Amino acid sequence: MPSEVSLFPLGAGDALLIVDVQSDFLPGGSLAVPRGDEVVAVLNGYLAAFRNSGLPVVATRDWHPPDHCSFRQQGGPWPPHCVAGSEGAGFAPQLQLPTDATVISKATAQQSDAYSGFEGTELDRLLRQSGVRRLFVGGLATDYCVLNTVRDALRLGYQTVLLLDAIRAVDVHAGDGERAIAEMLQKGARAATAQQILAKPS
Ligand code: VGL
Ligand code: ZN
């Protein structure tokens, strides 16, 4: 094997954006994403690399009121999930978020939903303030909050790297996740995996 060199050397202007890796989206949770738990260990690898490089980490979380409009009892499409302050709304217990990670709560108002971490939040302003130009995005779910967050990131002018090994889809309709990935790449996101990003010259 030739020595591996990272295809995505990390540097100033890069940030890791972790989307909604919360207990309710993991197997056993109220809106379980199939194999959603598999992203945690992979994200921990990325987290270590960003921490070692002194680069910022942002984690979004779905943070709904108990009567949120997206819940079935209110006529929405989803079972109740990620109720603000509940255990299910907590980040995956195994996720090694640094203590100085920025946490962005979204979809906090009763009457509107927000799949994108940029929607109704300070995320864009905070990233700009920190000089972030390139986002490495992973988390849950590929076909909802990852998709909509990446759409907004691209629209707002961020270079966007989709962490293919750190996303999982709900797949309400078979193929939703694959279609979401295709759309993100078509719109300009680049795809990468840990092997390409975390490799070091030997
Ligand atoms: C999400 C469905 C409902 C997500 C949030 O984080 O992808 N999906 N609320
Ligand atoms: Zn939600």
Coordinates of C-alpha atoms and ligand atoms in Angstrom, one line a residue:
M1 CA 0.0 0.0 0.0
P2 CA 1.2 3.5 -0.8
S3 CA 1.3 5.8 2.2
E4 CA -2.1 7.4 2.5
V5 CA -2.5 11.1 2.3
S6 CA -5.7 12.8 3.3
L7 CA -7.7 14.0 0.3
F8 CA -9.3 16.6 2.6
P9 CA -6.5 18.1 4.7
L10 CA -8.2 19.9 7.6
G11 CA -7.3 23.5 8.3
A12 CA -8.5 26.9 9.2
G13 CA -12.0 27.6 8.0
D14 CA -13.2 24.0 8.5
A15 CA -15.8 22.9 11.0
L16 CA -17.6 19.6 11.8
L17 CA -21.4 19.9 11.8
I18 CA -23.1 17.0 13.5
V19 CA -26.8 16.9 12.8
D20 CA -29.4 15.6 15.4
V21 CA -27.5 12.6 16.8
Q22 CA -30.1 12.3 19.6
S23 CA -31.4 9.3 21.5
D24 CA -34.9 9.4 19.9
F25 CA -33.3 8.9 16.5
L26 CA -31.4 5.8 17.5
P27 CA -32.7 2.2 17.6
G28 CA -35.1 2.1 20.7
G29 CA -35.9 5.7 20.3
S30 CA -39.4 7.1 19.4
L31 CA -38.4 8.0 15.8
A32 CA -35.6 5.4 15.3
V33 CA -33.5 5.8 12.2
P34 CA -32.5 2.3 11.1
R35 CA -28.9 1.7 12.0
G36 CA -28.7 5.3 13.3
D37 CA -26.5 4.1 16.1
E38 CA -23.8 3.2 13.6
V39 CA -22.9 6.9 13.0
V40 CA -21.8 7.4 16.6
A41 CA -18.4 5.6 16.5
V42 CA -17.6 7.0 13.1
L43 CA -18.4 10.6 14.3
N44 CA -16.2 10.0 17.3
G45 CA -13.3 9.5 14.9
Y46 CA -14.1 12.8 13.1
L47 CA -14.5 14.5 16.5
A48 CA -11.0 13.4 17.6
A49 CA -9.5 14.7 14.3
F50 CA -11.2 18.1 14.6
R51 CA -10.3 18.4 18.3
N52 CA -6.7 17.5 17.5
S53 CA -6.6 20.2 14.8
G54 CA -8.2 22.8 17.1
L55 CA -11.2 23.1 14.7
P56 CA -14.7 24.0 15.8
V57 CA -17.5 21.5 16.3
V58 CA -21.2 22.3 16.0
A59 CA -24.0 20.0 17.0
T60 CA -27.6 20.6 16.1
R61 CA -30.5 19.1 18.0
D62 CA -34.2 18.8 17.3
W63 CA -35.8 20.5 20.3
H64 CA -39.6 20.4 20.1
P65 CA -42.3 21.5 22.5
P66 CA -44.5 18.7 23.8
D67 CA -47.3 19.6 21.4
H68 CA -45.2 20.3 18.4
C69 CA -47.0 20.6 15.1
S70 CA -44.9 17.8 13.5
F71 CA -46.4 15.2 16.0
R72 CA -49.3 12.9 14.9
Q73 CA -51.6 14.2 17.7
Q74 CA -51.3 17.6 16.1
G75 CA -51.8 16.3 12.6
G76 CA -48.2 16.0 11.7
P77 CA -46.3 13.1 10.2
W78 CA -44.2 11.9 13.1
P79 CA -44.5 10.2 16.5
P80 CA -43.6 12.6 19.3
H81 CA -39.8 12.9 19.5
C82 CA -37.0 15.1 20.8
V83 CA -39.2 17.0 23.3
A84 CA -37.0 19.7 24.7
G85 CA -35.3 18.6 27.9
S86 CA -36.5 14.9 27.7
E87 CA -34.1 12.0 27.8
G88 CA -34.8 11.2 24.1
A89 CA -33.8 14.6 23.1
G90 CA -30.3 14.2 24.6
F91 CA -27.3 13.6 22.4
A92 CA -26.4 9.9 21.9
P93 CA -24.7 9.0 25.2
Q94 CA -21.7 7.5 23.4
L95 CA -21.1 10.6 21.3
Q96 CA -17.9 12.3 22.4
L97 CA -18.9 15.9 22.0
P98 CA -16.2 18.3 23.2
T99 CA -17.3 20.5 26.1
D100 CA -16.8 23.6 23.9
A101 CA -18.9 22.3 21.1
T102 CA -21.6 24.8 19.9
V103 CA -25.1 23.4 20.4
I104 CA -27.8 24.7 18.1
S105 CA -31.4 23.9 19.0
K106 CA -34.0 24.0 16.2
A107 CA -37.7 23.6 15.6
T108 CA -38.3 25.0 19.1
A109 CA -41.6 26.7 18.2
Q110 CA -44.9 24.9 18.4
Q111 CA -46.3 26.0 15.1
S112 CA -43.4 25.4 12.7
D113 CA -41.0 22.6 11.9
A114 CA -37.5 23.1 10.8
Y115 CA -35.4 20.3 9.3
S116 CA -32.4 22.5 8.5
G117 CA -30.1 23.6 11.3
F118 CA -29.9 27.0 9.6
E119 CA -33.7 27.5 9.8
G120 CA -34.7 30.0 12.5
T121 CA -31.3 29.7 14.2
E122 CA -28.0 31.6 14.7
L123 CA -26.0 28.9 12.9
D124 CA -25.0 30.9 9.8
R125 CA -24.1 34.0 11.9
L126 CA -22.0 31.9 14.3
L127 CA -20.2 30.1 11.6
R128 CA -19.4 33.3 9.7
Q129 CA -18.2 34.9 13.0
S130 CA -15.8 32.0 13.4
G131 CA -14.5 32.3 9.9
V132 CA -15.9 28.9 8.9
R133 CA -16.0 28.4 5.1
R134 CA -16.1 24.6 4.8
L135 CA -18.5 22.2 6.6
F136 CA -18.1 18.5 7.1
V137 CA -21.6 17.2 7.8
G138 CA -22.8 14.0 9.3
G139 CA -25.6 12.8 11.4
L140 CA -29.3 12.0 11.2
A141 CA -31.4 11.7 9.2
T142 CA -29.9 11.7 5.7
D143 CA -33.3 12.3 4.0
Y144 CA -34.6 15.0 6.4
C145 CA -32.4 17.1 8.6
V146 CA -29.1 16.3 6.9
L147 CA -30.5 16.9 3.5
N148 CA -32.1 20.2 4.4
T149 CA -29.1 21.4 6.4
V150 CA -26.8 20.7 3.4
R151 CA -29.2 22.4 1.0
D152 CA -29.0 25.5 3.1
A153 CA -25.2 25.3 3.6
L154 CA -24.7 25.1 -0.1
R155 CA -27.2 27.9 -0.8
L156 CA -25.4 30.1 1.8
G157 CA -22.0 29.5 0.1
Y158 CA -20.3 27.0 2.4
Q159 CA -18.1 24.4 0.8
T160 CA -19.8 21.2 2.0
V161 CA -18.4 17.8 2.5
L162 CA -21.0 15.0 3.2
L163 CA -19.6 12.4 5.5
L164 CA -21.1 9.3 3.7
D165 CA -20.1 6.9 6.5
A166 CA -21.7 9.0 9.2
I167 CA -25.2 9.5 7.9
R168 CA -28.3 7.2 8.0
A169 CA -31.7 7.6 6.4
V170 CA -35.3 7.1 7.8
D171 CA -36.3 5.8 4.3
V172 CA -40.1 6.3 4.8
H173 CA -40.2 5.6 1.1
A174 CA -37.5 3.1 -0.1
G175 CA -34.7 5.0 -1.7
D176 CA -35.3 8.3 0.0
G177 CA -31.8 8.2 1.5
E178 CA -30.1 7.5 -1.8
R179 CA -32.1 10.2 -3.6
A180 CA -31.2 12.7 -0.9
I181 CA -27.5 11.8 -1.3
A182 CA -27.8 12.2 -5.1
E183 CA -29.4 15.6 -4.7
M184 CA -26.8 16.9 -2.3
L185 CA -24.0 15.8 -4.6
Q186 CA -25.8 17.2 -7.6
K187 CA -26.1 20.6 -5.8
G188 CA -22.4 20.7 -5.1
A189 CA -21.6 18.8 -1.9
R190 CA -18.6 16.5 -2.1
A191 CA -18.7 13.1 -0.6
A192 CA -16.0 11.7 1.7
T193 CA -15.4 8.9 4.2
A194 CA -13.2 8.7 7.3
Q195 CA -10.5 6.9 5.3
Q196 CA -10.2 9.9 2.9
I197 CA -10.3 12.5 5.6
L198 CA -8.5 11.0 8.6
A199 CA -5.6 9.3 6.7
K200 CA -2.2 10.6 7.7
P201 CA 1.0 10.5 5.7
S202 CA 3.0 7.5 7.1
Ligands
VGL1 C1 -35.8 14.7 11.8 C2 -37.9 13.9 11.3 C3 -38.4 14.7 12.2 C4 -34.3 14.7 11.5 C5 -36.3 15.6 12.7 O1 -33.5 15.1 12.4 O2 -33.9 14.3 10.4 N1 -36.6 13.9 11.1 N2 -37.7 15.6 12.9
ZN2 ZN -38.4 16.7 14.6

